[in-house]
PDB file of N, CA, C and O in Angstrom:
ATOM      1  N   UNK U   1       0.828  -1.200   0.000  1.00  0.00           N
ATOM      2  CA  UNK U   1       0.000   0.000   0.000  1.00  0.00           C
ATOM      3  C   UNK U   1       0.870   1.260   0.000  1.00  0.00           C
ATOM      4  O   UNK U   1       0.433   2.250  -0.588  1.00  0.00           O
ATOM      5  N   UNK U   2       2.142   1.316   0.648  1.00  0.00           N
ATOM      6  CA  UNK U   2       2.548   2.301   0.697  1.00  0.00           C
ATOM      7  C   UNK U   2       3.224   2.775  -0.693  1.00  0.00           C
ATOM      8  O   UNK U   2       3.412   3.928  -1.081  1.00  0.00           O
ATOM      9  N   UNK U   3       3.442   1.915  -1.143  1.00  0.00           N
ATOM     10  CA  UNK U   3       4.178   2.574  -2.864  1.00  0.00           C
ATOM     11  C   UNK U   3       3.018   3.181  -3.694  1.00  0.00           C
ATOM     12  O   UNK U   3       3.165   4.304  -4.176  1.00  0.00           O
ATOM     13  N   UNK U   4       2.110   2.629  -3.841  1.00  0.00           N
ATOM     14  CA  UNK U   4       0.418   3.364  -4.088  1.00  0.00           C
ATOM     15  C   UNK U   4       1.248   4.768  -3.648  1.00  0.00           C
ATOM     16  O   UNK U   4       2.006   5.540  -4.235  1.00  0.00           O
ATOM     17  N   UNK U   5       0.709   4.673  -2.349  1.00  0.00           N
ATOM     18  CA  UNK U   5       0.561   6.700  -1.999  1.00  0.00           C
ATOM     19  C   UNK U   5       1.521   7.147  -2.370  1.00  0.00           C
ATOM     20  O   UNK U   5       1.463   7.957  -3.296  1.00  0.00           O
ATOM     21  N   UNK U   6       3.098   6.701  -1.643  1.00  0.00           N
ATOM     22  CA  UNK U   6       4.519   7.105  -2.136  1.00  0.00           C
ATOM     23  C   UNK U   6       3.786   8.024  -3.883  1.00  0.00           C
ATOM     24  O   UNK U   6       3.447   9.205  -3.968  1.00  0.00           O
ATOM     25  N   UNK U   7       3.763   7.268  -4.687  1.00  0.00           N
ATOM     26  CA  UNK U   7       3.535   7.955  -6.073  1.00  0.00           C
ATOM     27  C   UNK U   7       2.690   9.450  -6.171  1.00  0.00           C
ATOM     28  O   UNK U   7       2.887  10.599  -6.565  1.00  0.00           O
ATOM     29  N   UNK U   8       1.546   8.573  -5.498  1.00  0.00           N
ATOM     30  CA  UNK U   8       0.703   9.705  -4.900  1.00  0.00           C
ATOM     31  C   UNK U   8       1.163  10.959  -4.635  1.00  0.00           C
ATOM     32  O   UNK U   8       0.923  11.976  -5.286  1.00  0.00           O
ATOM     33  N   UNK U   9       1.871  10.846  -3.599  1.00  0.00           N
ATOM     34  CA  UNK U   9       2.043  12.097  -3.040  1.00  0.00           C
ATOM     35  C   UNK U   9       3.072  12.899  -3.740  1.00  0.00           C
ATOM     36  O   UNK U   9       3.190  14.120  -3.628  1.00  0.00           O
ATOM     37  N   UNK U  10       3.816  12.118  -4.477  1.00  0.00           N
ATOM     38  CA  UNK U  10       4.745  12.982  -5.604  1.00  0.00           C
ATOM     39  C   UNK U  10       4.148  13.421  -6.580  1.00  0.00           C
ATOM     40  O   UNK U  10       4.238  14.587  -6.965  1.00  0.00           O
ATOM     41  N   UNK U  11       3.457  12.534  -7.109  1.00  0.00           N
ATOM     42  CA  UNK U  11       2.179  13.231  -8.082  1.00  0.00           C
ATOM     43  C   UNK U  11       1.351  14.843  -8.113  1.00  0.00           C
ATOM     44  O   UNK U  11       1.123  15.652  -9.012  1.00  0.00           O
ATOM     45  N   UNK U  12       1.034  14.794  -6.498  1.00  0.00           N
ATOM     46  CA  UNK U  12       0.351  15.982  -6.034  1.00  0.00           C
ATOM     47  C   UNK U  12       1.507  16.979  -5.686  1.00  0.00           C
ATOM     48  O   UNK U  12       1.451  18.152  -6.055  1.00  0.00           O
ATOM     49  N   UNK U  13       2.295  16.603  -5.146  1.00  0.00           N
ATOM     50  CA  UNK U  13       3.706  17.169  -5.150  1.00  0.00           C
ATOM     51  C   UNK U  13       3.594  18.082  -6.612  1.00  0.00           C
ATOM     52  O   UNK U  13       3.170  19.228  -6.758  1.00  0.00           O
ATOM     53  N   UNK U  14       3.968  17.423  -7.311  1.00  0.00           N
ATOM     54  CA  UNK U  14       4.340  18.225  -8.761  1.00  0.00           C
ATOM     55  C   UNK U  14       2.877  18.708  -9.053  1.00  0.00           C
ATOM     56  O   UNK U  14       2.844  19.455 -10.030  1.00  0.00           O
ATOM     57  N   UNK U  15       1.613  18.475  -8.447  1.00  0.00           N
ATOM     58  CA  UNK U  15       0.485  19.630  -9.292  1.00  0.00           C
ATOM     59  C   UNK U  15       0.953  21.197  -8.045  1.00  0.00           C
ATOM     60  O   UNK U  15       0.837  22.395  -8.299  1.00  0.00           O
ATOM     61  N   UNK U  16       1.276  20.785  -7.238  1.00  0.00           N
ATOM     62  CA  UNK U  16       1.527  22.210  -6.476  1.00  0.00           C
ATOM     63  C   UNK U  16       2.673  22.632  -6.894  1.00  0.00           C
ATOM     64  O   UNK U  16       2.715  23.801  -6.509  1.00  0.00           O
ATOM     65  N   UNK U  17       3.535  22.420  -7.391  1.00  0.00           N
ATOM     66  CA  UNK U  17       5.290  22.905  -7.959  1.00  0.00           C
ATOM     67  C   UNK U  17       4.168  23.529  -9.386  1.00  0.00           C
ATOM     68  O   UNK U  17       4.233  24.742  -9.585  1.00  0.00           O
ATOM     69  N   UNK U  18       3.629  23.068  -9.900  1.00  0.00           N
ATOM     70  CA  UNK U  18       3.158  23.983 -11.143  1.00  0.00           C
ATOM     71  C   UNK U  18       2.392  24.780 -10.938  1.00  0.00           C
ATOM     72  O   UNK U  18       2.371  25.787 -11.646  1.00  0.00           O
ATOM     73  N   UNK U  19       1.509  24.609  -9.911  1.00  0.00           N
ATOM     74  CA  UNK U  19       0.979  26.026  -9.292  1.00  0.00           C
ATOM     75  C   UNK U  19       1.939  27.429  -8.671  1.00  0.00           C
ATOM     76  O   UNK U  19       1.856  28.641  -8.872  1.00  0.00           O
ATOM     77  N   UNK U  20       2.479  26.923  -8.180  1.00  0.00           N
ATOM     78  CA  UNK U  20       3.557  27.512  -8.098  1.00  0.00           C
ATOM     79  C   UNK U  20       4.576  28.629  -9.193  1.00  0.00           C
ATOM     80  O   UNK U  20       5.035  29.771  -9.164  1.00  0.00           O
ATOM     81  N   UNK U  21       4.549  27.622  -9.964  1.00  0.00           N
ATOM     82  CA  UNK U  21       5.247  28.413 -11.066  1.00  0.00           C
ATOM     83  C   UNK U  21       4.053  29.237 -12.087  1.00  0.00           C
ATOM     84  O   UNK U  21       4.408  29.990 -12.994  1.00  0.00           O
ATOM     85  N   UNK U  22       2.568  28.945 -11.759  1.00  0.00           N
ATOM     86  CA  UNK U  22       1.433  29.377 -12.106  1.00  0.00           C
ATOM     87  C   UNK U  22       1.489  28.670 -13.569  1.00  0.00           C
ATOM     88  O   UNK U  22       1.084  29.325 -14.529  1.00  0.00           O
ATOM     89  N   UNK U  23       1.954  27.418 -13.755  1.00  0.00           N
ATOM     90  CA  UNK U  23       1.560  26.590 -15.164  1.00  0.00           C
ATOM     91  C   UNK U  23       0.074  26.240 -14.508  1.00  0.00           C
ATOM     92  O   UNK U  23       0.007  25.344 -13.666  1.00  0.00           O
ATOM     93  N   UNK U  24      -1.095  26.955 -14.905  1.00  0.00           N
ATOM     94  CA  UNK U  24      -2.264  26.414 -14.361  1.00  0.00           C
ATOM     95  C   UNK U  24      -2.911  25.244 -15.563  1.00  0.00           C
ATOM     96  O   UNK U  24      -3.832  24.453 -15.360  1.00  0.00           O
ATOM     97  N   UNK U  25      -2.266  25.387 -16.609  1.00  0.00           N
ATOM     98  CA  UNK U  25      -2.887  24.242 -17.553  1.00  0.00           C
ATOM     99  C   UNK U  25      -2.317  22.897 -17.639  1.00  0.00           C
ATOM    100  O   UNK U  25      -2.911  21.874 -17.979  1.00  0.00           O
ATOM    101  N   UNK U  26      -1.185  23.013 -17.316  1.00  0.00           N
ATOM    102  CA  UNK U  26      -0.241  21.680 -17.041  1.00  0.00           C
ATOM    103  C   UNK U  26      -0.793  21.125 -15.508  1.00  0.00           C
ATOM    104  O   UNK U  26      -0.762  19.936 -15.193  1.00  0.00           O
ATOM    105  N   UNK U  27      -1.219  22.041 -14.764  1.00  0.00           N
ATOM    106  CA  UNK U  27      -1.352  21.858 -13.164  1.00  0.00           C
ATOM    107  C   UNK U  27      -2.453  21.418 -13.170  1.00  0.00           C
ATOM    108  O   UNK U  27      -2.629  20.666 -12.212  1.00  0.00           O
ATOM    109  N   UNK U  28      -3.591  21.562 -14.021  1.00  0.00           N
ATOM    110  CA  UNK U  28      -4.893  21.101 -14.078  1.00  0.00           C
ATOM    111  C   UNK U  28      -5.075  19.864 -14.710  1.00  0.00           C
ATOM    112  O   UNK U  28      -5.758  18.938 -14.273  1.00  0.00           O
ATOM    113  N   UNK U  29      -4.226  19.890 -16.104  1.00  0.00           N
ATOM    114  CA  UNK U  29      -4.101  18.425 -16.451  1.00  0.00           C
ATOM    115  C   UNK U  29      -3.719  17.444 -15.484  1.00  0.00           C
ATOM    116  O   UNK U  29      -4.371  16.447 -15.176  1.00  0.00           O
ATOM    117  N   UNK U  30      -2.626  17.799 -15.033  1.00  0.00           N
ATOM    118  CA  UNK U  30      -1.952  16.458 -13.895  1.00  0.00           C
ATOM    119  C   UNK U  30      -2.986  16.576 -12.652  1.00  0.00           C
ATOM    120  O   UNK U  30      -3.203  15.628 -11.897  1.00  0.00           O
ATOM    121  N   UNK U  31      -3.503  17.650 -12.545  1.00  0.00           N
ATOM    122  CA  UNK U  31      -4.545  17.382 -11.789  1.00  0.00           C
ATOM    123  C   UNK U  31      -6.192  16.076 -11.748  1.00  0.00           C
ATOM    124  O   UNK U  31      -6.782  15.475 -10.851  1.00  0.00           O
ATOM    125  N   UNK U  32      -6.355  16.195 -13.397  1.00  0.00           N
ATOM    126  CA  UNK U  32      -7.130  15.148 -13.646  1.00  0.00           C
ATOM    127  C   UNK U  32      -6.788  14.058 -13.321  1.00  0.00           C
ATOM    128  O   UNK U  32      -7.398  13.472 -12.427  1.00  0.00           O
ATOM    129  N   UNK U  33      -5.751  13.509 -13.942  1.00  0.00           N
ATOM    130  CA  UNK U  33      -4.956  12.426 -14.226  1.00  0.00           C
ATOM    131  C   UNK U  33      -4.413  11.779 -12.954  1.00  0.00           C
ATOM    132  O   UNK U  33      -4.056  10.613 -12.782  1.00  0.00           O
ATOM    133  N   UNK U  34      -4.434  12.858 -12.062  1.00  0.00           N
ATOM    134  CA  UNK U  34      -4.398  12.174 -10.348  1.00  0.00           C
ATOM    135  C   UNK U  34      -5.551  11.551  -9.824  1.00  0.00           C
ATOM    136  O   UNK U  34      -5.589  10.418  -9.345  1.00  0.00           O
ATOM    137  N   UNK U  35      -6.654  12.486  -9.957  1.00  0.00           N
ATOM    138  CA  UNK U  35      -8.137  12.177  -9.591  1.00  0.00           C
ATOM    139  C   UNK U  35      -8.862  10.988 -10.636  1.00  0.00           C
ATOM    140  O   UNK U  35      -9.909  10.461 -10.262  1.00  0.00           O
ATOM    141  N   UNK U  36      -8.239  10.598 -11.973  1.00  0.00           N
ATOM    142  CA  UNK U  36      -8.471   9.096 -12.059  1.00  0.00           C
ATOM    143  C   UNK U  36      -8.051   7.857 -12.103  1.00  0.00           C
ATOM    144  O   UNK U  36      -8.464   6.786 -12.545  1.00  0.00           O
ATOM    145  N   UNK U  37      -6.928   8.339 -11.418  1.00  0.00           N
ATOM    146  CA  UNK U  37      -5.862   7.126 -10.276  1.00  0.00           C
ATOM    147  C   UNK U  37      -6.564   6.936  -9.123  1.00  0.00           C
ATOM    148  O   UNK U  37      -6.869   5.813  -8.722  1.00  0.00           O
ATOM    149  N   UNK U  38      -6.911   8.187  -8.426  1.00  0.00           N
ATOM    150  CA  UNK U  38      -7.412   7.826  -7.387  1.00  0.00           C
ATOM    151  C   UNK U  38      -8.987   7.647  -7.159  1.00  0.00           C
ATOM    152  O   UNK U  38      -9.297   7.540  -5.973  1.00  0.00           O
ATOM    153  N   UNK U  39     -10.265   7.584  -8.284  1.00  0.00           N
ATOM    154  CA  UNK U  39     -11.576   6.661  -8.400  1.00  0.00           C
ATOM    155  C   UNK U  39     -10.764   5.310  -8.630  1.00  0.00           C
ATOM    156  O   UNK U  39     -11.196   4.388  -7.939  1.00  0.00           O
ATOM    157  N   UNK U  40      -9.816   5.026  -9.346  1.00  0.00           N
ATOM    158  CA  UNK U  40      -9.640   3.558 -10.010  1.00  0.00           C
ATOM    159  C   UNK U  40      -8.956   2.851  -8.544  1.00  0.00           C
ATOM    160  O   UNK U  40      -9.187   1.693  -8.197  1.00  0.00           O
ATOM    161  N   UNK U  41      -7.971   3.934  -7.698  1.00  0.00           N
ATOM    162  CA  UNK U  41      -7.613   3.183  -6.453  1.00  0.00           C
ATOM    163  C   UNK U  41      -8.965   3.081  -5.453  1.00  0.00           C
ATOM    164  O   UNK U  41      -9.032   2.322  -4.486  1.00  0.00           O
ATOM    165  N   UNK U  42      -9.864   3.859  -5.818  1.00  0.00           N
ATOM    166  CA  UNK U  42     -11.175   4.089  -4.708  1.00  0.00           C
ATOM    167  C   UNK U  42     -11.811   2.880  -4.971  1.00  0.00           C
ATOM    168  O   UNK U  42     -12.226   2.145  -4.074  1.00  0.00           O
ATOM    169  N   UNK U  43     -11.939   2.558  -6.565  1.00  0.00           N
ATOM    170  CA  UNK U  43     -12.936   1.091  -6.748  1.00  0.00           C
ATOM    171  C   UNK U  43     -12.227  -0.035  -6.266  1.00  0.00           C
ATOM    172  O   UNK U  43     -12.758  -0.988  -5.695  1.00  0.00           O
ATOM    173  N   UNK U  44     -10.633   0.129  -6.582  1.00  0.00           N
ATOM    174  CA  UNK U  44      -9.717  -1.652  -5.730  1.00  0.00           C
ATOM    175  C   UNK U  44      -9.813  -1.634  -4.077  1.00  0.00           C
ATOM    176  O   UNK U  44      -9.837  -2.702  -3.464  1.00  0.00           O
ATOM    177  N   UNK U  45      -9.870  -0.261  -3.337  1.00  0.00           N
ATOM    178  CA  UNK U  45      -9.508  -0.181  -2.028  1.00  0.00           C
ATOM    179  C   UNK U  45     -10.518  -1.611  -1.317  1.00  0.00           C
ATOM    180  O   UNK U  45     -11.627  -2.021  -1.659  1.00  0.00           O
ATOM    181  N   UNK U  46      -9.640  -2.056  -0.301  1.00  0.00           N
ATOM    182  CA  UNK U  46     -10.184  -3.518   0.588  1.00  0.00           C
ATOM    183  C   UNK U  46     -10.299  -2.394   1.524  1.00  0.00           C
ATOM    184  O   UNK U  46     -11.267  -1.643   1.646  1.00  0.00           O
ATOM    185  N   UNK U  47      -9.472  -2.376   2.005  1.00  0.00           N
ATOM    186  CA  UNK U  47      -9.117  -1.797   3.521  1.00  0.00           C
ATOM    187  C   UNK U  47      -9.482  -0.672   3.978  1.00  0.00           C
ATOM    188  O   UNK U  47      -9.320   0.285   3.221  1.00  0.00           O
ATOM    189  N   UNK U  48     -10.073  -0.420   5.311  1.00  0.00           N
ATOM    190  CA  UNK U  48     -10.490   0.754   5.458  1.00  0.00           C
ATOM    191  C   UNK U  48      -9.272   2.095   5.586  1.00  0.00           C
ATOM    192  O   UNK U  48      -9.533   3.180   5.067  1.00  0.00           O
ATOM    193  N   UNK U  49      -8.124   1.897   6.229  1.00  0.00           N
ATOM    194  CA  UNK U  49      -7.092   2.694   6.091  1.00  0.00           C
ATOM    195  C   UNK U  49      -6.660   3.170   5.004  1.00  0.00           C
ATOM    196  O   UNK U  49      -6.141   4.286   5.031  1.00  0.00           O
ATOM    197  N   UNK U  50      -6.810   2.103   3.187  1.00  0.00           N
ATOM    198  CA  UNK U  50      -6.744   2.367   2.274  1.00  0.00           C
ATOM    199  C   UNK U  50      -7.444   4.026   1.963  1.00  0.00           C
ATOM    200  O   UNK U  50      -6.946   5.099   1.621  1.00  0.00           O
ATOM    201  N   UNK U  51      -9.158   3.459   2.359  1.00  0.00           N
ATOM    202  CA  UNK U  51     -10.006   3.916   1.726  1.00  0.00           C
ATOM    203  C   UNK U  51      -9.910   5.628   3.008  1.00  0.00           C
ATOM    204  O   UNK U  51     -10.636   6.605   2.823  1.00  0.00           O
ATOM    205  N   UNK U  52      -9.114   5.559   3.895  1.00  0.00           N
ATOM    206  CA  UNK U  52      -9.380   6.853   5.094  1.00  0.00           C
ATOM    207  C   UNK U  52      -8.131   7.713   3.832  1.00  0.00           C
ATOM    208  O   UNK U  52      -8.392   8.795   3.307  1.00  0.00           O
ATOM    209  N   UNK U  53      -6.940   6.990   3.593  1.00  0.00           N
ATOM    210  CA  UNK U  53      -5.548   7.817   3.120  1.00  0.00           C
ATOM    211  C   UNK U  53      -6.496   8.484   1.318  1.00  0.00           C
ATOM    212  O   UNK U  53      -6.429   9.627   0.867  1.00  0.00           O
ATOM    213  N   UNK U  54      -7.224   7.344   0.738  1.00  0.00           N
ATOM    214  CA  UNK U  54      -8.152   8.293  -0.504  1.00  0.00           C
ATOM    215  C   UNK U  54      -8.654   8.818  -0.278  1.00  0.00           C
ATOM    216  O   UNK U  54      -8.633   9.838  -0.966  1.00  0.00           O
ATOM    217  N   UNK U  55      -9.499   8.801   0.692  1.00  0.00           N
ATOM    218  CA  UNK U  55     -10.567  10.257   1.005  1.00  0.00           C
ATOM    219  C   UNK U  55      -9.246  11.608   1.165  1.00  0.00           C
ATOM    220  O   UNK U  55      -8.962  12.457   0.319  1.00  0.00           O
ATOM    221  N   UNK U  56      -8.712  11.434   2.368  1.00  0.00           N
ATOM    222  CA  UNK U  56      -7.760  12.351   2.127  1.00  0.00           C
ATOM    223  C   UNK U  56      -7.336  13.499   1.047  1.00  0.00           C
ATOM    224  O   UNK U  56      -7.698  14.676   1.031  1.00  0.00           O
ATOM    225  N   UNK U  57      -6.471  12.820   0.156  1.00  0.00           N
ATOM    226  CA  UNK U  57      -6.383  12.526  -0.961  1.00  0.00           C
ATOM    227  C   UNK U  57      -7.163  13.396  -2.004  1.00  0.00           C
ATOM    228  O   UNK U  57      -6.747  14.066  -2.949  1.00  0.00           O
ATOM    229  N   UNK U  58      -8.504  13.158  -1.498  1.00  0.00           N
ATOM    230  CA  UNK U  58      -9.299  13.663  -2.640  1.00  0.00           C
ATOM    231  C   UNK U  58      -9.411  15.522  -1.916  1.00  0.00           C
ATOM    232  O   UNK U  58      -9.215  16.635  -2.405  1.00  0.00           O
ATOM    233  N   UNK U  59      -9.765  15.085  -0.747  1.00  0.00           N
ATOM    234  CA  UNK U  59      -9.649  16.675  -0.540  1.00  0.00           C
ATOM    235  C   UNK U  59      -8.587  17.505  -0.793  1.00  0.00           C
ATOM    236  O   UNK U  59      -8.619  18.700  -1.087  1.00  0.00           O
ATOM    237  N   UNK U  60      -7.501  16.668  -0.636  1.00  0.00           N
ATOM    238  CA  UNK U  60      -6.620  17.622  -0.872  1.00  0.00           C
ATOM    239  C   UNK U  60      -6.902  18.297  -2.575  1.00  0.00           C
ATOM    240  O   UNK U  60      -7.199  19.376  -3.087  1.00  0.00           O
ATOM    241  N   UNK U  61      -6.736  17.545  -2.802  1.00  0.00           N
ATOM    242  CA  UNK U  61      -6.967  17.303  -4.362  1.00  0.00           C
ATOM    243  C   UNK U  61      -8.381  18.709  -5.511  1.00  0.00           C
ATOM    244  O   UNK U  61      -8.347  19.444  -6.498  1.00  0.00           O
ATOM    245  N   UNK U  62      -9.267  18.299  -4.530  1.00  0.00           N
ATOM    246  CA  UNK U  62     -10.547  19.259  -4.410  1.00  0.00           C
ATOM    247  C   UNK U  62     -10.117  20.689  -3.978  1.00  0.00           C
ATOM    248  O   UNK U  62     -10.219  21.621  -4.776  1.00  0.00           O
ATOM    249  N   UNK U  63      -9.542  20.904  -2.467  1.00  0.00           N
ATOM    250  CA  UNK U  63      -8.610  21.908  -2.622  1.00  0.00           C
ATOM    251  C   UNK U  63      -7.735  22.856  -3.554  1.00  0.00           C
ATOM    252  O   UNK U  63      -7.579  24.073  -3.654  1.00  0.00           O
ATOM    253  N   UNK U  64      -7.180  21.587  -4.263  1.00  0.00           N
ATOM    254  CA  UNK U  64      -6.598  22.136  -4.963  1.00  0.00           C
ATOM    255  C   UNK U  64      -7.168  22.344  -6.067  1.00  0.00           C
ATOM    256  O   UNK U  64      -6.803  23.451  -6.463  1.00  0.00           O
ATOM    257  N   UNK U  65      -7.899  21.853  -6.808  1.00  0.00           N
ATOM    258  CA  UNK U  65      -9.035  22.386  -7.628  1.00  0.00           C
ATOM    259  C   UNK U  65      -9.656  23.627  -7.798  1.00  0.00           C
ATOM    260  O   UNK U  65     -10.084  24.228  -8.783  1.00  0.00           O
ATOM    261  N   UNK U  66      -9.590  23.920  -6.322  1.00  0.00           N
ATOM    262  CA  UNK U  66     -10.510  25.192  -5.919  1.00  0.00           C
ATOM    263  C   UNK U  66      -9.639  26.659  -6.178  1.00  0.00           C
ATOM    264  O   UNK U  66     -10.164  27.704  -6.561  1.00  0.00           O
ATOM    265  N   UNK U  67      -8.058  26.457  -5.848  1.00  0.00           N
ATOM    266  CA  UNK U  67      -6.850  27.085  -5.605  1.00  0.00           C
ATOM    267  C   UNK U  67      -6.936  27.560  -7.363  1.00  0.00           C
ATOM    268  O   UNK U  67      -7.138  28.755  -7.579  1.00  0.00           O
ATOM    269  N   UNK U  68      -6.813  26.803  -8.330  1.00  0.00           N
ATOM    270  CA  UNK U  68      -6.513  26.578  -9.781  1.00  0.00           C
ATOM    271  C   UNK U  68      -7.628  26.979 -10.052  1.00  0.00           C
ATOM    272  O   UNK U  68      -7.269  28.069 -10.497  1.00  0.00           O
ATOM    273  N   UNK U  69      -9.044  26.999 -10.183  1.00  0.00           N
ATOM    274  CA  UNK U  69      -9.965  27.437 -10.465  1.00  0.00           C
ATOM    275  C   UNK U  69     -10.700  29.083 -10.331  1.00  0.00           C
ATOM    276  O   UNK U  69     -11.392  29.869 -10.977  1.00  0.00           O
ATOM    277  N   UNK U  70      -9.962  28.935  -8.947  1.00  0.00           N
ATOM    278  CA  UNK U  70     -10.713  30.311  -8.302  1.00  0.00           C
ATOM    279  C   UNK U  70     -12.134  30.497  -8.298  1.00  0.00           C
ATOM    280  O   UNK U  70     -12.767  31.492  -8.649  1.00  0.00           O
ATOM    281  N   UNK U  71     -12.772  28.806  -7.607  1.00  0.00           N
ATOM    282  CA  UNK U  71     -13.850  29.004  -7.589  1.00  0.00           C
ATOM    283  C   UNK U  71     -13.980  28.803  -6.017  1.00  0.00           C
ATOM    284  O   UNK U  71     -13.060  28.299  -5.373  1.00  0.00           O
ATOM    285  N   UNK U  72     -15.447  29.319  -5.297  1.00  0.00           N
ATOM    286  CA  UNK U  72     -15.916  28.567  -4.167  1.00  0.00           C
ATOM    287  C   UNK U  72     -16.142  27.715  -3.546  1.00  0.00           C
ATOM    288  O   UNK U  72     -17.325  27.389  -3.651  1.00  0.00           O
ATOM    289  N   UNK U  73     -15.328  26.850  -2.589  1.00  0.00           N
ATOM    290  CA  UNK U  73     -15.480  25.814  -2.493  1.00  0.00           C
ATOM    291  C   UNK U  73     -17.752  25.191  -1.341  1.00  0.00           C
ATOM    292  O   UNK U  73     -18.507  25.460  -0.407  1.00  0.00           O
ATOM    293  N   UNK U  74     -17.553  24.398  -2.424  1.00  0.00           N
ATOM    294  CA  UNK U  74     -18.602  24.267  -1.609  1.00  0.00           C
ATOM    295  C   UNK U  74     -19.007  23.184  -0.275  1.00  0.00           C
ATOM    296  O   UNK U  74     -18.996  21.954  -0.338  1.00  0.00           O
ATOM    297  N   UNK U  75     -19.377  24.064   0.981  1.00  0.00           N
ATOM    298  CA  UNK U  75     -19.457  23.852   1.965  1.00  0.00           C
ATOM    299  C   UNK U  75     -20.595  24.481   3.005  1.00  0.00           C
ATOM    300  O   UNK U  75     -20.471  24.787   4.190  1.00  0.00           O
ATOM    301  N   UNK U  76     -21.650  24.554   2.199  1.00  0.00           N
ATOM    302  CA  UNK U  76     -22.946  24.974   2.542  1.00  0.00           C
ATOM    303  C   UNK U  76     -22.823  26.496   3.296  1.00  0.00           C
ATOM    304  O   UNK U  76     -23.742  27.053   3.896  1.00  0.00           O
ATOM    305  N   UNK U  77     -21.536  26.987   3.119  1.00  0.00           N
ATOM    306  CA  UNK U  77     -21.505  29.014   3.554  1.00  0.00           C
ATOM    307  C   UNK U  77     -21.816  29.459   3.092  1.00  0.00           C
ATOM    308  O   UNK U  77     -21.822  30.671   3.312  1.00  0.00           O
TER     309      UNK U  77
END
C-alpha cells in the first residue's frame, strides 16, 4: 500500500510545484490524471485505512481544484 501513496504524493507534489510556477494548464491536467488514479484506487480499495488515506487525498486534491480554479469551495456558507 505504501508505494500506491509514495507515487501519490509525488504526483500531487508536482500539481503544487506547477501552481507555483502558475503553469495552471499543465497543473490542471496532472490534476485530472491524479483524480483518475485515485476513483480507479477508490474502486480496488479492501481496507479501510486504504479507503481513510483516498478520502484524504481527494480533498486535498478538491482543494486544490478550488486554488486553480478560483472558484468557491462548496461547503454549505
Amino acid at each position: 500500500m505504501n508505494t500506491k501513496f509514495e507515487s501519490l504524493k509525488a504526483s500531487v507534489q508536482e500539481i503544487i510545484d506547477l501552481i507555483a510556477v502558475q503553469d495552471t494548464r499543465e497543473a490542471n491536467n496532472k490534476l485530472l490524471a491524479v483524480s483518475d488514479v485515485l476513483d480507479e484506487m477508490l474502486d480496488f480499495a479492501e481496507e479501510d485505512e486504504e479507503l481513510r488515506e483516498i478520502s484524504r487525498y481527494q480533498v486535498l486534491l478538491n482543494q486544490l481544484h478550488v486554488k486553480l480554479n478560483g472558484e468557491e469551495p462548496v461547503d454549505g456558507e
